[in-house]
PDB file of C-alpha atoms in Angstrom:
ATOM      1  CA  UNK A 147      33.962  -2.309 -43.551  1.00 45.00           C
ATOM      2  CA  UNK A 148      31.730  -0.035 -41.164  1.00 47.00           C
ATOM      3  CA  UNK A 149      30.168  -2.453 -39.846  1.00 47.00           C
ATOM      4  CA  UNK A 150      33.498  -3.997 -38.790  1.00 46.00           C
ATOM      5  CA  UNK A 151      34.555  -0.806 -37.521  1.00 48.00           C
ATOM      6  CA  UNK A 152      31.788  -0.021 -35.453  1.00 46.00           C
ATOM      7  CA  UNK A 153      32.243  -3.378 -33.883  1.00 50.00           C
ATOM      8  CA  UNK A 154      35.501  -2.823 -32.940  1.00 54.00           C
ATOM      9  CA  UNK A 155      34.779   0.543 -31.286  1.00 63.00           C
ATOM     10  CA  UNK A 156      32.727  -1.392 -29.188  1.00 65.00           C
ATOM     11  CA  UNK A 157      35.141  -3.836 -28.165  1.00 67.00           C
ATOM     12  CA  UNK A 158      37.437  -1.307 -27.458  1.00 73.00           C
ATOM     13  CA  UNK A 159      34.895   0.854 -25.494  1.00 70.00           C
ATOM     14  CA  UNK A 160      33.653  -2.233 -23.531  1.00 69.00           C
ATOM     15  CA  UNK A 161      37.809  -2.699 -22.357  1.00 71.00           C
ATOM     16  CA  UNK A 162      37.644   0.510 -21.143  1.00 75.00           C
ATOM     17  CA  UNK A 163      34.573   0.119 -19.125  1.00 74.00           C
ATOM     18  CA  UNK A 164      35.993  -3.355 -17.681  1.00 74.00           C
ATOM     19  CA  UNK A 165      39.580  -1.671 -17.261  1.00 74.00           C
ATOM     20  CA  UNK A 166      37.354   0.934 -15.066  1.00 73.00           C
ATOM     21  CA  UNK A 167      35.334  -1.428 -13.177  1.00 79.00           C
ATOM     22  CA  UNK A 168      35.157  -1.301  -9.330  1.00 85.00           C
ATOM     23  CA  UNK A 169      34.248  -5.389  -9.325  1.00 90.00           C
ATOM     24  CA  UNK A 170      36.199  -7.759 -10.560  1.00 93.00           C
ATOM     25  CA  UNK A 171      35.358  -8.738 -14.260  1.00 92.00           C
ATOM     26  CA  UNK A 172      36.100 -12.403 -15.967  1.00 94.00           C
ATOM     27  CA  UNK A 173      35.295 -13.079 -19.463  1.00 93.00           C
ATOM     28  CA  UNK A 174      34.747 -16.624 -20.652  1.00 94.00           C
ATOM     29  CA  UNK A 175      33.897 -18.296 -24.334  1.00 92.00           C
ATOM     30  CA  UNK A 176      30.724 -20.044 -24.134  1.00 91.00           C
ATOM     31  CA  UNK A 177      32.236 -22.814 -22.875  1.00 91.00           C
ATOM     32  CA  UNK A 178      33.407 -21.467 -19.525  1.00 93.00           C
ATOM     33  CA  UNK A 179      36.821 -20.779 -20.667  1.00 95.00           C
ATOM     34  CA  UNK A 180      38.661 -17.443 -19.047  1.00 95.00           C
ATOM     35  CA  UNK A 181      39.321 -15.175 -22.066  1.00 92.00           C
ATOM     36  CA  UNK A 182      40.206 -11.892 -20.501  1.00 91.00           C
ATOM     37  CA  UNK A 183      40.237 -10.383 -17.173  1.00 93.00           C
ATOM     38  CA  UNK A 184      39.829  -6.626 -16.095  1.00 93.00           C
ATOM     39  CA  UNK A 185      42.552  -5.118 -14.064  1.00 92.00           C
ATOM     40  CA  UNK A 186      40.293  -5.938 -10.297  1.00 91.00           C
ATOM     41  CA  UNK A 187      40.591  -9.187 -11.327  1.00 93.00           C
ATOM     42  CA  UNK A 188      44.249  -9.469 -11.659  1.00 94.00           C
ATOM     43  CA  UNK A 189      44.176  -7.735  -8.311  1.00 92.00           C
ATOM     44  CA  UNK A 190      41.732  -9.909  -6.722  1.00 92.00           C
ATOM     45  CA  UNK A 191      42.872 -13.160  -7.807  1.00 95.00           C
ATOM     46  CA  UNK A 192      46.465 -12.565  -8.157  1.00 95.00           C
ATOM     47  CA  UNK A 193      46.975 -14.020 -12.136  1.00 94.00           C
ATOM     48  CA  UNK A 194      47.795 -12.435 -14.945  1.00 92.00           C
ATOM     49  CA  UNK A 195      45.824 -12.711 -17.593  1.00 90.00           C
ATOM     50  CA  UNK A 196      48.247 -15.063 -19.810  1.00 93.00           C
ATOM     51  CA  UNK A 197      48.449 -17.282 -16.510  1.00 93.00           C
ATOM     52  CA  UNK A 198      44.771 -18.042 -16.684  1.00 94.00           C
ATOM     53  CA  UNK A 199      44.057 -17.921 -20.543  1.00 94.00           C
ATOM     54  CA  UNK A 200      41.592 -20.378 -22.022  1.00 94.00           C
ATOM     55  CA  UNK A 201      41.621 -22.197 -18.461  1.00 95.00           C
ATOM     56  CA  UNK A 202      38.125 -23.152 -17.111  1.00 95.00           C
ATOM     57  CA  UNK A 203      36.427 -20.463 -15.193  1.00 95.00           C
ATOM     58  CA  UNK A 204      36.498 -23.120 -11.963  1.00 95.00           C
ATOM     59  CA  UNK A 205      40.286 -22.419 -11.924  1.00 95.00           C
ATOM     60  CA  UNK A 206      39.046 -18.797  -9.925  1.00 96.00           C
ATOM     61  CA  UNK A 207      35.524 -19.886  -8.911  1.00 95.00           C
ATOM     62  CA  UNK A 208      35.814 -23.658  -7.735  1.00 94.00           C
ATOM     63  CA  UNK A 209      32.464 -25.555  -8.191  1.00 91.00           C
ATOM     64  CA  UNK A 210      31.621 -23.664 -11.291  1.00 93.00           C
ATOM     65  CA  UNK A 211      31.991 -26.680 -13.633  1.00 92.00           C
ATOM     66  CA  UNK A 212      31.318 -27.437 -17.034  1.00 90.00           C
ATOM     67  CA  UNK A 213      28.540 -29.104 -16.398  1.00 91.00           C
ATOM     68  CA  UNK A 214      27.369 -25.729 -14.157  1.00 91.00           C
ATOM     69  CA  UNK A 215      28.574 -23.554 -17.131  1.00 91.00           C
ATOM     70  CA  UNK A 216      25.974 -25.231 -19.017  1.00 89.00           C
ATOM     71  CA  UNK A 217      22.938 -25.104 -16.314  1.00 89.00           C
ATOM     72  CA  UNK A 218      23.931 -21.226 -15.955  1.00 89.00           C
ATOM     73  CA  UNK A 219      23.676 -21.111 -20.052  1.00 86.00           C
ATOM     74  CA  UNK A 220      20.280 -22.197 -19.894  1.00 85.00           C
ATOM     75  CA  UNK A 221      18.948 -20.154 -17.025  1.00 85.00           C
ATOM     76  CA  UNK A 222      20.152 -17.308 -18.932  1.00 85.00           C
ATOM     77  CA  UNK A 223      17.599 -17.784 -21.927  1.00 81.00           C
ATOM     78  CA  UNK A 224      15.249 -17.400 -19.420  1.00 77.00           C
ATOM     79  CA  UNK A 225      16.980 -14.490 -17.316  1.00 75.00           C
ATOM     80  CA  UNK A 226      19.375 -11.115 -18.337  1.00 76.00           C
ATOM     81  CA  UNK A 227      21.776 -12.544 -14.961  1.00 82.00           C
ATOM     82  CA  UNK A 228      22.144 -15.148 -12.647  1.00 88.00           C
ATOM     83  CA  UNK A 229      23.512 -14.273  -9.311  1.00 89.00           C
ATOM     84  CA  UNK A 230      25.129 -16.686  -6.510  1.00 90.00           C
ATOM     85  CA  UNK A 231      27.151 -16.803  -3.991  1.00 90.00           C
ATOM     86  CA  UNK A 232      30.366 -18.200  -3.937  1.00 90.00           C
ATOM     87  CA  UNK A 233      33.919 -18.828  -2.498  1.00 92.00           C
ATOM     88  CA  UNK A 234      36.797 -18.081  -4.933  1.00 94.00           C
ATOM     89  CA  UNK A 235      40.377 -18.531  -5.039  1.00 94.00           C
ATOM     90  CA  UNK A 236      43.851 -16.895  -5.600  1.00 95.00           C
ATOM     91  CA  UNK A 237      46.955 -17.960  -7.006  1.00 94.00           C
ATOM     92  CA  UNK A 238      48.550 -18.257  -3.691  1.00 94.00           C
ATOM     93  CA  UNK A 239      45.622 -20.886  -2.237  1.00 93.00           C
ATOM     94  CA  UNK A 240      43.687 -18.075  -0.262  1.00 94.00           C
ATOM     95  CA  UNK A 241      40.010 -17.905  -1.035  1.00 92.00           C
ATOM     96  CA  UNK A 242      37.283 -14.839  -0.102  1.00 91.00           C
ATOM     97  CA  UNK A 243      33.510 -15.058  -0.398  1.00 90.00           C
ATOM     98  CA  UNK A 244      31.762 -13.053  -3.514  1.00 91.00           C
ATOM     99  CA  UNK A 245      28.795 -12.536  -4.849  1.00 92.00           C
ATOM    100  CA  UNK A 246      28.968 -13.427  -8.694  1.00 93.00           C
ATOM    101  CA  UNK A 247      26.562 -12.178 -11.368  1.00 92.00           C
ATOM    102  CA  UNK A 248      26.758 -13.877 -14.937  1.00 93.00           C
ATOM    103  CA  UNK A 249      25.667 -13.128 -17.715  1.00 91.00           C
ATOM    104  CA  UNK A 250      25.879 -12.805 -21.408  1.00 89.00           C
ATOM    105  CA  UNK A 251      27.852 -10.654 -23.990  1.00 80.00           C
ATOM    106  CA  UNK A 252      29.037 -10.822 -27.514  1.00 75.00           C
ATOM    107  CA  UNK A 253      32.775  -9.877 -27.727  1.00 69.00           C
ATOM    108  CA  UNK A 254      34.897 -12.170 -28.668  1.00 70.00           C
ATOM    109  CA  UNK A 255      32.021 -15.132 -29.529  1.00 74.00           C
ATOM    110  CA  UNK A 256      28.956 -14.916 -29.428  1.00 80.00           C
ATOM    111  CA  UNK A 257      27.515 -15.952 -26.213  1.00 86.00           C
ATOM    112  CA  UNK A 258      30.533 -15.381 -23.951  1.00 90.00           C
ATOM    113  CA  UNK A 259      29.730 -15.783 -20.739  1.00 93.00           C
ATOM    114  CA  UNK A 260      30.936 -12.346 -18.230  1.00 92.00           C
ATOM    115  CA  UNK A 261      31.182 -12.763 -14.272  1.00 94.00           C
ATOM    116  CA  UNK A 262      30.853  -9.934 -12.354  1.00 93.00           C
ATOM    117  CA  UNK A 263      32.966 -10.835  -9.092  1.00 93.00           C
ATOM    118  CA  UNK A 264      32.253  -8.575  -5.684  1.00 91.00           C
ATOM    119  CA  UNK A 265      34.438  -9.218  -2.850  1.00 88.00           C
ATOM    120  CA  UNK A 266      32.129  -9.737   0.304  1.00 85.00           C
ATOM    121  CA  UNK A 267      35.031 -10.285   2.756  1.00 79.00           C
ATOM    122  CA  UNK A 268      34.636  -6.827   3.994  1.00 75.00           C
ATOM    123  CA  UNK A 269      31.171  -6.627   4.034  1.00 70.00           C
ATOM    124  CA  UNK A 270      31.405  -9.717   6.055  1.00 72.00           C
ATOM    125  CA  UNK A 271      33.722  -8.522   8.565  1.00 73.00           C
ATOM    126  CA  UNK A 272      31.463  -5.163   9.252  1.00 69.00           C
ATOM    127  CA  UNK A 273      28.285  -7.532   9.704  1.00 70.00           C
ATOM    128  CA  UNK A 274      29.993  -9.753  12.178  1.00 73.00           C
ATOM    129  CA  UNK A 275      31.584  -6.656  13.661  1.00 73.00           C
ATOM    130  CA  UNK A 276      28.101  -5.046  14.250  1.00 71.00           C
ATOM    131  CA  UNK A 277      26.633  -8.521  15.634  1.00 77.00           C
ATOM    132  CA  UNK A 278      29.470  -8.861  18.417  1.00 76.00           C
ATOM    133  CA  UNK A 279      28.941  -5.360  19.283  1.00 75.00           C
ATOM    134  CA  UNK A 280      25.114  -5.524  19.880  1.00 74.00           C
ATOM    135  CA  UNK A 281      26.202  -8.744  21.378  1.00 77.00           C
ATOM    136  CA  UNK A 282      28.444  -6.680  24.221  1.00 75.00           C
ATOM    137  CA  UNK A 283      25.490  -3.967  24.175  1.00 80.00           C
ATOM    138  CA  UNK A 284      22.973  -6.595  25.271  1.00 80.00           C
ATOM    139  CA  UNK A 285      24.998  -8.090  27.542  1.00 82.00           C
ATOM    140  CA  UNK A 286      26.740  -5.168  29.213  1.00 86.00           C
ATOM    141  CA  UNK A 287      25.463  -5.118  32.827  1.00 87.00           C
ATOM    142  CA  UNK A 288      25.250  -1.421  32.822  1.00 91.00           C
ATOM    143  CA  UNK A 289      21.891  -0.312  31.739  1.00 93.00           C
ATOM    144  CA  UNK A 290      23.058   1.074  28.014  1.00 93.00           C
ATOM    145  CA  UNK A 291      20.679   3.487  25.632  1.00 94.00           C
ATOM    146  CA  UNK A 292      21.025   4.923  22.340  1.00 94.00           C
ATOM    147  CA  UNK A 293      18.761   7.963  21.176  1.00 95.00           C
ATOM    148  CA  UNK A 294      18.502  10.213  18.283  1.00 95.00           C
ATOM    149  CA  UNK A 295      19.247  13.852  17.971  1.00 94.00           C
ATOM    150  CA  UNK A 296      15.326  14.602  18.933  1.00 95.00           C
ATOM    151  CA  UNK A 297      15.983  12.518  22.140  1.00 95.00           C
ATOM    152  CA  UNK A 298      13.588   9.806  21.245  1.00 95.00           C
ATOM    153  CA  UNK A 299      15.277   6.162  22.571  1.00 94.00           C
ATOM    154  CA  UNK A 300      16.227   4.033  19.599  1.00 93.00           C
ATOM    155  CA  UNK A 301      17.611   1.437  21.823  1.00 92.00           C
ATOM    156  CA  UNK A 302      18.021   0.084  25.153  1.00 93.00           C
ATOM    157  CA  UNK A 303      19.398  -3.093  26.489  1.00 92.00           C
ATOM    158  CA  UNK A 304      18.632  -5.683  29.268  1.00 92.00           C
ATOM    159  CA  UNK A 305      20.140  -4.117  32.266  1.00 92.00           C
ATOM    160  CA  UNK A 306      18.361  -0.975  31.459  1.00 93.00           C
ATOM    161  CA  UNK A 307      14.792  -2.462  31.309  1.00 93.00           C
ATOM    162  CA  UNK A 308      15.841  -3.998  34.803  1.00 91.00           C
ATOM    163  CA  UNK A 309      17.110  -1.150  36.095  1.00 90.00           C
ATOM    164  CA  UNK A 310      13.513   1.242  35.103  1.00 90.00           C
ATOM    165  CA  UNK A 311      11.641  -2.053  35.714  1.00 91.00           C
ATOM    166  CA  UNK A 312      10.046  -1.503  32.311  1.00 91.00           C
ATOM    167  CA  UNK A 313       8.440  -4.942  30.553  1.00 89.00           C
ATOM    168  CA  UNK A 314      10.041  -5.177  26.828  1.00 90.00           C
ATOM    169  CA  UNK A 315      12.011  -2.599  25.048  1.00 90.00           C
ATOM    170  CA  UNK A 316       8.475  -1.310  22.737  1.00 90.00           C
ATOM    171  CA  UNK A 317       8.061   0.389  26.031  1.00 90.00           C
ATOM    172  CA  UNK A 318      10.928   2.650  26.211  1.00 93.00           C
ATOM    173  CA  UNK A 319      11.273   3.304  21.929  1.00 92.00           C
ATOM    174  CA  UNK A 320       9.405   6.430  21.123  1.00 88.00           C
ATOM    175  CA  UNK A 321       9.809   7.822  24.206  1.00 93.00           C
ATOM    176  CA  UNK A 322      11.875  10.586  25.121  1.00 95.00           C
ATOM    177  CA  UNK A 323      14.811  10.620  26.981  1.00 95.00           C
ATOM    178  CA  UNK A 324      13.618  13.690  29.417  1.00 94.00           C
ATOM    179  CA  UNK A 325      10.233  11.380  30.014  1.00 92.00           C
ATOM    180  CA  UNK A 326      12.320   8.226  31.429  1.00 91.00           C
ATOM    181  CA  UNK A 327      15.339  10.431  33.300  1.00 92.00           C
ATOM    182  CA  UNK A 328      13.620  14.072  33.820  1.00 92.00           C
ATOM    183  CA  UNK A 329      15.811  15.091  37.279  1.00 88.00           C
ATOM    184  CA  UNK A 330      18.727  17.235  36.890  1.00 88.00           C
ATOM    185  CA  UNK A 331      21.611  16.758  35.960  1.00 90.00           C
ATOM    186  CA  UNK A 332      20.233  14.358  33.577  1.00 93.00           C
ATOM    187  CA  UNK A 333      18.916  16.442  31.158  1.00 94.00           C
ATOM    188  CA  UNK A 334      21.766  18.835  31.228  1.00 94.00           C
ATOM    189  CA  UNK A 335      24.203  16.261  30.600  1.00 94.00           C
ATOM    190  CA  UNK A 336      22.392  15.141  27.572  1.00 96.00           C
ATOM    191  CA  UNK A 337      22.777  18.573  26.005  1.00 96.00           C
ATOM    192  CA  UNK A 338      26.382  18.487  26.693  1.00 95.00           C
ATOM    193  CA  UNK A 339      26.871  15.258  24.944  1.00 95.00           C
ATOM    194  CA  UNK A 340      24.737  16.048  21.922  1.00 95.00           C
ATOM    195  CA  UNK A 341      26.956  18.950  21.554  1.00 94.00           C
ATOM    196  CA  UNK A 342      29.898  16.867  21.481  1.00 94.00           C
ATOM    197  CA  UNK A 343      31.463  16.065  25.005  1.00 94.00           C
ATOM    198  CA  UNK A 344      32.248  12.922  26.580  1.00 94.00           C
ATOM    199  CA  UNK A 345      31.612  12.727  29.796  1.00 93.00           C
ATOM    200  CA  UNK A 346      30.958  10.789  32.818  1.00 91.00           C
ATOM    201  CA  UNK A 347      29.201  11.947  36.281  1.00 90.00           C
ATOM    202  CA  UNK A 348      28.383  10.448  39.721  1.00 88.00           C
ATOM    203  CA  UNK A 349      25.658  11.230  41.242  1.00 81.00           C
ATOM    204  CA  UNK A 350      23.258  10.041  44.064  1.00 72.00           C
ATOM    205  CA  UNK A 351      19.662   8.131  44.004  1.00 58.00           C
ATOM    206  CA  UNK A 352      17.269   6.810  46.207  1.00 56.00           C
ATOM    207  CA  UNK A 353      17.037   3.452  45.722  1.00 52.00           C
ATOM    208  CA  UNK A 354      13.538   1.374  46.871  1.00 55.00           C
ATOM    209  CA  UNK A 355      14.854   0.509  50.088  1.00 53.00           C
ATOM    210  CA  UNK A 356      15.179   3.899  50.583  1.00 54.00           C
ATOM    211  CA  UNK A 357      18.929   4.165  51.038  1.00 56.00           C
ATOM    212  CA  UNK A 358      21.365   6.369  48.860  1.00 54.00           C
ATOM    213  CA  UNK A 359      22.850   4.433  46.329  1.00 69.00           C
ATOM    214  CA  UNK A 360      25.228   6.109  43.979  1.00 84.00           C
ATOM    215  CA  UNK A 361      25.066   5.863  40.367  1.00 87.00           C
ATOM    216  CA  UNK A 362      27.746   6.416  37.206  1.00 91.00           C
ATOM    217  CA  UNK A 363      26.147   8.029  34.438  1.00 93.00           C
ATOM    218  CA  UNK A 364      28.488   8.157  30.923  1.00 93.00           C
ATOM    219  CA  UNK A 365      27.307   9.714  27.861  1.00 95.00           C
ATOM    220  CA  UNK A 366      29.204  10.558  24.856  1.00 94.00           C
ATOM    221  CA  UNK A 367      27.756  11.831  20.960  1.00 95.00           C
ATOM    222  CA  UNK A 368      26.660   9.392  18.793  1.00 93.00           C
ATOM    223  CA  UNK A 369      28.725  10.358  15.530  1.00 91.00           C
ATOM    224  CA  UNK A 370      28.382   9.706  12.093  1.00 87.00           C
ATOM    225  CA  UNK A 371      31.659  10.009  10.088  1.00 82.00           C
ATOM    226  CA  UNK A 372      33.847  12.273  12.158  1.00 79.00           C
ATOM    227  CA  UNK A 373      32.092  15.827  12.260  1.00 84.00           C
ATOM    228  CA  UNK A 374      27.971  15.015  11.887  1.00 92.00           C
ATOM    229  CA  UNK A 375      26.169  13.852  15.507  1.00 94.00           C
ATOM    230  CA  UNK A 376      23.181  11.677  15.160  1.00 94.00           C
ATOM    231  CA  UNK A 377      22.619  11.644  19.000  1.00 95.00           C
ATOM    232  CA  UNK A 378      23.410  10.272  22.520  1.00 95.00           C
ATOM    233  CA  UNK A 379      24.776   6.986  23.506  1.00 94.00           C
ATOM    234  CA  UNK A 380      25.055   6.312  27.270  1.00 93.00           C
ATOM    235  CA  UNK A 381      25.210   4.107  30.346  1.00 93.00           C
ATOM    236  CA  UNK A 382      24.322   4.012  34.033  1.00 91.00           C
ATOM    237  CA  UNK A 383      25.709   2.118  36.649  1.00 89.00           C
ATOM    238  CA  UNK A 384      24.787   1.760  40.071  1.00 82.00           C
ATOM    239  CA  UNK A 385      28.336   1.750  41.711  1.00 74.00           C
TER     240      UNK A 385
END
């Protein structure tokens, strides 16, 4: 009889932790059959639990087949989880990418089979977000820098190697911003953007041909969350 309770205690304890789970949690018999589902998954997927009972776990993760359920079986004698990606899909006939972990756990039978569902969609979205905006950084024909707090460059684009006629970026990283842009107001206007202003100032310089050639300079902080500054971002222009 203890023995029987203390098994259920952890049944019930292991429902709480799934009920708690940020990730989406589906149960399966060894078989691949969908036994229970945690309340992420219900959100995720869109099913109740009694719409998906004893259905095959490809109902939510197309291309995990029987014949899969089986090949996953057996890399799990050898391994505590197999991970892989995949594309799964809602009751409605959307689909989002996930990263799925399986692997094993006696609750019901022993041997079920649990998969661990993260939703990559978002992660997805930052990623390409971050790769179209170094993308318009790159390309920007203003000459474009970032630097840290202790005014060391971190990065510089295209147009701004043209415009110092500097080789390859390795040139510029390390360096400080006073080194590459020491005349005033230069300086001066970093300090006002490191402490938080946006700004944006014209001022003249001699070109090589000699002539005066007038030149845009914008630099704004380089924030972290909405209060903590990490450094300068900026641009120059010749206008």
């Amino acid at each position: 009889m203890t023995s029987v309770c203390v098994r259920q205690d952890h049944k019930s304890l292991y429902r709480q932790l799934m009920a708690g789970m940020y990730d989406a949690l589906l149960v399966t018999d060894p078989n691949g059959h969908l036994i229970e589902l945690n309340p992420r998954a219900i959100e995720y997927f869109l099913y109740k639990q009694e719409d998906v009972w004893d259905k095959p776990v490809a109902t939510l993760i197309p291309g995990v087949t029987t014949q899969m359920v089986g090949r996953i079986r057996k890399g799990l004698e050898d391994s505590r989880h197999i991970m892989l990606d995949a594309k799964c899909q809602r009751k409605d006939g959307s689909s989002f990418a996930a990263e799925v972990t399986i692997s094993v756990i006696d609750l019901i039978n022993s041997g079920d089979l649990v998969f661990t569902v993260r939703n990559t969609e978002r992660r997805r979205r930052q990623w390409q977000e971050l790769r179209s905006r170094a993308n318009a950084f790159e390309c920007a024909q203003s000459a474009c820098f970032v630097c840290d707090s202790g005014r060391l460059f971190r990065a510089v684009n295209r147009a701004f190697l043209r415009m110092f006629g500097v080789a390859n970026e390795e040139a510029v990283l390390g360096h400080t911003f006073d080194e590459m842009m020491p005349d005033d107001p230069l300086p001066g206007l970093f300090d006002r953007a490191l402490a938080g202003e946006q700004l944006a100032y014209r001022i003249g310089a001699d070109t090589d041909t000699n002539k005066v050639a007038e030149v845009e300079v914008q630099m704004a902080p380089d924030r972290q969350g909405k209060d903590k500054i990490v450094g300068v971002v900026g641009s120059i222009l010749q206008v």
